[in-house]
Amino acid sequence: MTMTKIWAGLVLASSLFAQEAVTRPKILGVAHMAIYVKDLAKTRHFYEDFMGFGEPFTLPKKGGEPGVRIAFVKVNDRQYMEIFNEADRGEGQLNHISFYTENAGRMRDYLASKGVEVPAKVGKGQTGNKNFNIKDPDGHIVEIVEYQPDSWTAREAGKFMPAGRMSEHIMHVGVLVGDLDKSMQFYGGILGFKEFWRGSSSPRMLSWVNMRVPEGDDYLEFMLYNKIPEPDARGTKNHVSMTTPDAQKALEELKKRAAKVGYDRPVEIQVGVNRKRQINLYDPDGTRIELMEPNTVDGQPAPSSTAPAPHPNQ
């Protein structure tokens, strides 16, 4: 074999390796939303006694200080609420959102190849899962996690899921988005999320864009705005939506529990613009938990909005 052929073969092999290295691994679903809280006891009362979720583990405060820094509230074996018992960053209740992938290492390499700022390597979190953080165009921290067989989440598989919990699945997370085009490029163009619905509370301005993860059914909801809410008012926008198969049954149970735990906000069924029945609940810090039926009231899809996107910077 001539040196020319050997060189050509090496170049081809290198090219094929490079293509393989930048292939995006699967993004399978929503892992969790992490929120700041001011009173851990009240927050636990809401999520565990009112909503009926279990708490499989916690992480201690830093520096040997006594107490809990993060409490993990379990929805199912792959989905959690992470409760940060510390002062927020001055941007409202949201700490970060998280999606899980089949391969965190390859995802880091893929994102680096697309010009996304990533850490030098993928680490292991204190709960034993591989993870790393990136930032979206709005500055939201997005954690990418790969579940590990020796992690705490795997150790507690099948446990801490009470039969009376109000939901068994996080359908979507919603976050404030200021520049729709940039977010579409980041989540759609780079991460591979697929748009499937747009909604509006007014024909004059687009309100929501729903983006489904590329290899699953969970989705991210862009919460568009003309003027960004004040930090303490962002909890109704940065929210979690959980599935309920029957809103009426959920309503009846929630009303029974509300009296016992002292939840004094309205508990009622509403029909959203997406024509799905939902119940909006608020934790002690104002973060909205949306219980929503998976199907529309009549089985017919809600039409997608054609309203123009807001331009908050203009």
XYZ file of C-alpha atoms in Angstrom:
314
model
C 0.000 0.000 0.000
C 1.365 3.431 -0.938
C 1.874 6.208 1.596
C -0.765 8.228 -0.256
C -3.375 5.526 0.335
C -2.328 5.125 3.970
C -2.617 8.883 4.508
C -5.996 9.001 2.800
C -7.180 6.151 5.006
C -6.025 7.937 8.149
C -7.756 11.151 7.096
C -11.004 9.234 6.420
C -10.787 7.418 9.759
C -10.123 10.703 11.562
C -13.078 12.317 9.817
C -15.394 9.463 10.722
C -14.206 9.577 14.347
C -14.843 13.330 14.502
C -18.353 12.872 13.111
C -19.048 10.185 15.706
C -17.658 12.370 18.507
C -20.066 15.225 17.809
C -23.216 13.137 17.376
C -25.825 14.227 19.910
C -26.797 11.496 22.380
C -30.451 11.024 23.269
C -32.215 13.499 25.547
C -34.900 11.406 27.193
C -36.917 13.656 29.469
C -37.251 16.182 32.265
C -35.194 15.163 35.308
C -36.136 17.913 37.739
C -36.660 21.555 38.526
C -34.621 23.038 41.370
C -36.060 25.922 43.381
C -35.004 28.135 46.269
C -37.181 28.257 49.381
C -37.188 30.479 52.444
C -38.732 28.052 54.938
C -37.868 24.381 54.474
C -40.421 23.148 57.018
C -43.296 24.954 55.285
C -42.096 23.756 51.888
C -41.926 20.139 53.043
C -45.421 20.520 54.463
C -46.656 21.602 51.023
C -44.913 18.997 48.849
C -45.064 16.049 51.234
C -48.206 16.486 53.331
C -50.381 18.375 50.831
C -49.094 17.002 47.510
C -48.272 13.590 48.980
C -44.706 13.143 47.707
C -41.874 11.307 49.464
C -38.394 12.558 50.311
C -35.754 9.854 49.786
C -32.617 11.804 50.692
C -31.083 15.186 51.482
C -27.709 16.886 51.218
C -26.192 18.757 54.174
C -25.284 22.417 54.267
C -21.763 23.371 53.221
C -18.834 23.860 55.550
C -20.113 21.606 58.270
C -22.994 23.938 59.116
C -25.878 21.958 60.626
C -29.038 21.455 58.636
C -30.258 20.524 55.178
C -29.022 22.359 52.079
C -31.001 20.395 49.460
C -34.048 18.186 49.974
C -35.029 15.843 47.137
C -38.775 15.392 46.661
C -39.500 12.371 44.497
C -42.170 12.271 41.783
C -40.987 9.010 40.201
C -37.721 7.098 39.818
C -36.370 9.608 37.283
C -38.075 12.865 38.223
C -37.690 15.060 41.300
C -38.160 18.494 42.752
C -34.891 19.745 44.234
C -35.508 22.077 47.164
C -32.623 24.470 47.861
C -32.750 25.641 51.458
C -30.575 28.733 50.974
C -30.705 32.336 49.823
C -31.558 32.786 46.145
C -29.418 34.618 43.591
C -31.761 37.608 43.476
C -33.465 36.295 40.325
C -36.516 34.663 41.895
C -37.151 31.122 43.038
C -35.618 29.229 40.102
C -32.238 27.595 40.688
C -32.060 25.400 37.564
C -33.871 22.983 35.285
C -32.565 19.548 34.341
C -32.920 17.010 31.537
C -31.562 13.474 31.494
C -29.533 11.918 28.707
C -28.196 8.498 27.803
C -24.589 9.700 27.858
C -23.424 12.840 29.661
C -19.848 12.601 28.361
C -20.884 12.516 24.738
C -23.379 15.306 25.383
C -20.589 17.491 26.776
C -18.448 16.801 23.699
C -21.359 17.421 21.350
C -22.243 20.750 22.976
C -18.598 21.824 22.904
C -18.521 21.115 19.160
C -21.502 23.465 18.777
C -19.792 26.307 20.591
C -21.678 25.950 23.870
C -19.615 26.744 26.963
C -19.153 23.484 28.876
C -16.967 22.327 31.772
C -13.632 20.657 31.072
C -15.075 17.289 32.073
C -18.230 15.651 33.366
C -18.262 15.098 37.101
C -20.334 13.034 39.495
C -22.751 14.764 41.805
C -23.057 13.997 45.506
C -26.015 11.720 44.765
C -23.840 9.632 42.435
C -25.121 10.628 38.992
C -22.998 12.092 36.207
C -23.914 15.703 35.489
C -22.758 19.074 34.244
C -24.256 22.537 33.810
C -24.663 24.822 30.842
C -26.568 28.096 30.433
C -29.338 28.891 27.976
C -29.706 32.279 26.202
C -31.646 33.710 29.170
C -28.979 32.699 31.646
C -30.993 29.842 33.121
C -28.784 27.030 34.392
C -29.567 23.808 32.546
C -28.238 20.643 34.166
C -27.606 17.605 32.009
C -27.727 14.389 34.032
C -26.996 10.750 33.251
C -28.433 8.377 35.844
C -25.951 5.847 37.217
C -26.651 2.307 38.468
C -24.773 2.947 41.724
C -26.401 6.322 42.476
C -28.718 7.234 45.317
C -31.582 7.518 42.832
C -30.972 3.925 41.724
C -30.635 2.792 45.337
C -34.109 4.162 46.101
C -35.761 2.845 42.916
C -39.340 1.801 43.605
C -39.311 3.483 47.032
C -40.598 6.777 48.427
C -43.504 6.928 45.989
C -46.655 7.000 48.162
C -49.851 5.802 46.538
C -51.544 9.061 47.543
C -49.189 11.421 45.724
C -51.063 13.853 43.479
C -49.055 13.007 40.379
C -46.723 10.321 39.086
C -45.089 12.302 36.302
C -43.673 15.737 35.479
C -45.150 16.603 32.098
C -43.143 19.766 31.554
C -41.192 22.587 33.134
C -41.730 26.200 32.124
C -39.174 29.024 32.205
C -39.151 32.680 31.252
C -37.780 33.350 27.759
C -36.968 36.817 26.469
C -35.621 36.190 22.956
C -37.597 33.508 21.151
C -35.213 33.246 18.203
C -32.165 32.634 20.403
C -34.010 30.076 22.514
C -35.278 28.268 19.422
C -31.716 28.026 18.123
C -30.368 26.782 21.469
C -33.086 24.301 22.425
C -34.223 23.422 18.910
C -31.183 23.882 16.714
C -28.546 22.557 19.132
C -30.340 20.342 21.657
C -32.848 18.964 19.149
C -36.076 19.850 20.978
C -39.088 19.907 18.661
C -41.797 22.564 18.706
C -45.341 21.167 18.734
C -47.616 23.998 19.918
C -47.831 27.746 20.361
C -50.367 29.473 22.561
C -51.453 32.988 23.333
C -53.602 34.667 25.954
C -54.129 37.533 23.501
C -54.220 37.687 19.677
C -51.771 40.581 19.887
C -48.844 38.683 21.410
C -47.535 35.115 21.643
C -47.409 33.747 25.203
C -46.079 30.179 25.093
C -44.068 27.849 22.866
C -43.927 24.154 23.734
C -40.733 22.267 22.872
C -40.639 18.466 23.268
C -37.412 16.654 24.152
C -36.092 14.855 21.056
C -36.323 11.284 22.386
C -39.223 11.456 24.841
C -42.636 12.918 25.626
C -41.710 15.516 28.259
C -41.361 19.100 27.156
C -40.119 22.568 27.974
C -42.522 25.497 27.884
C -41.135 28.881 26.878
C -42.900 31.529 28.978
C -42.607 34.609 26.778
C -42.919 38.122 28.153
C -43.117 41.730 27.080
C -41.778 42.906 30.446
C -39.969 40.523 32.769
C -41.757 40.060 36.117
C -40.111 41.156 39.343
C -38.044 38.351 40.947
C -40.608 37.473 43.631
C -43.349 37.239 40.988
C -41.535 34.843 38.667
C -42.710 31.669 40.396
C -45.982 31.649 38.465
C -43.982 31.666 35.197
C -41.067 29.421 36.137
C -43.248 26.444 36.962
C -43.657 22.675 36.973
C -46.553 20.881 35.292
C -47.498 17.444 36.567
C -49.898 14.988 35.014
C -53.219 14.139 36.625
C -55.497 11.593 34.928
C -58.654 13.125 36.438
C -58.736 16.758 37.532
C -62.078 16.364 39.311
C -60.807 13.552 41.539
C -57.637 15.502 42.194
C -59.706 18.550 43.149
C -61.769 16.588 45.649
C -58.695 15.112 47.304
C -56.846 18.425 47.409
C -59.781 20.144 49.098
C -59.775 17.474 51.802
C -56.063 17.910 52.368
C -56.162 21.724 52.212
C -58.171 21.935 55.383
C -55.775 19.606 57.203
C -52.546 21.322 56.175
C -53.829 24.906 56.142
C -53.523 25.565 52.406
C -55.690 28.675 52.002
C -55.357 29.590 48.329
C -58.136 28.797 45.843
C -58.218 25.199 44.613
C -60.242 25.042 41.420
C -60.323 23.555 37.944
C -59.608 25.802 34.997
C -59.465 25.077 31.287
C -56.313 26.471 29.745
C -55.823 27.965 26.294
C -54.533 24.501 25.356
C -58.047 23.211 26.203
C -56.798 20.947 28.980
C -58.245 20.931 32.486
C -55.780 22.021 35.122
C -55.443 22.973 38.784
C -52.883 25.606 39.742
C -51.280 25.309 43.172
C -48.606 27.487 44.743
C -45.933 26.459 47.216
C -45.093 28.790 50.151
C -42.645 30.791 48.005
C -45.042 31.214 45.097
C -43.682 28.581 42.709
C -46.593 27.283 40.662
C -47.310 23.571 40.472
C -49.733 22.868 37.652
C -51.731 19.651 37.776
C -52.927 19.056 34.231
C -54.822 16.366 32.392
C -52.895 14.909 29.441
C -55.738 15.313 26.930
C -57.947 18.183 25.799
C -61.522 18.433 27.064
C -62.980 17.061 23.806
C -60.056 15.035 22.482
C -59.418 17.548 19.694
C -56.077 19.361 19.531
C -55.989 23.045 20.420
C -55.101 25.228 17.433
C -51.639 26.744 17.460
C -51.371 30.527 17.801
C -50.085 32.705 14.972
C -49.633 35.790 17.187
C -46.281 37.577 16.911
C -43.621 37.004 19.545
C -43.013 39.805 22.059
C -39.835 41.862 21.839
C -39.053 42.886 25.423
C -35.749 44.588 24.548
C -37.310 47.025 22.088
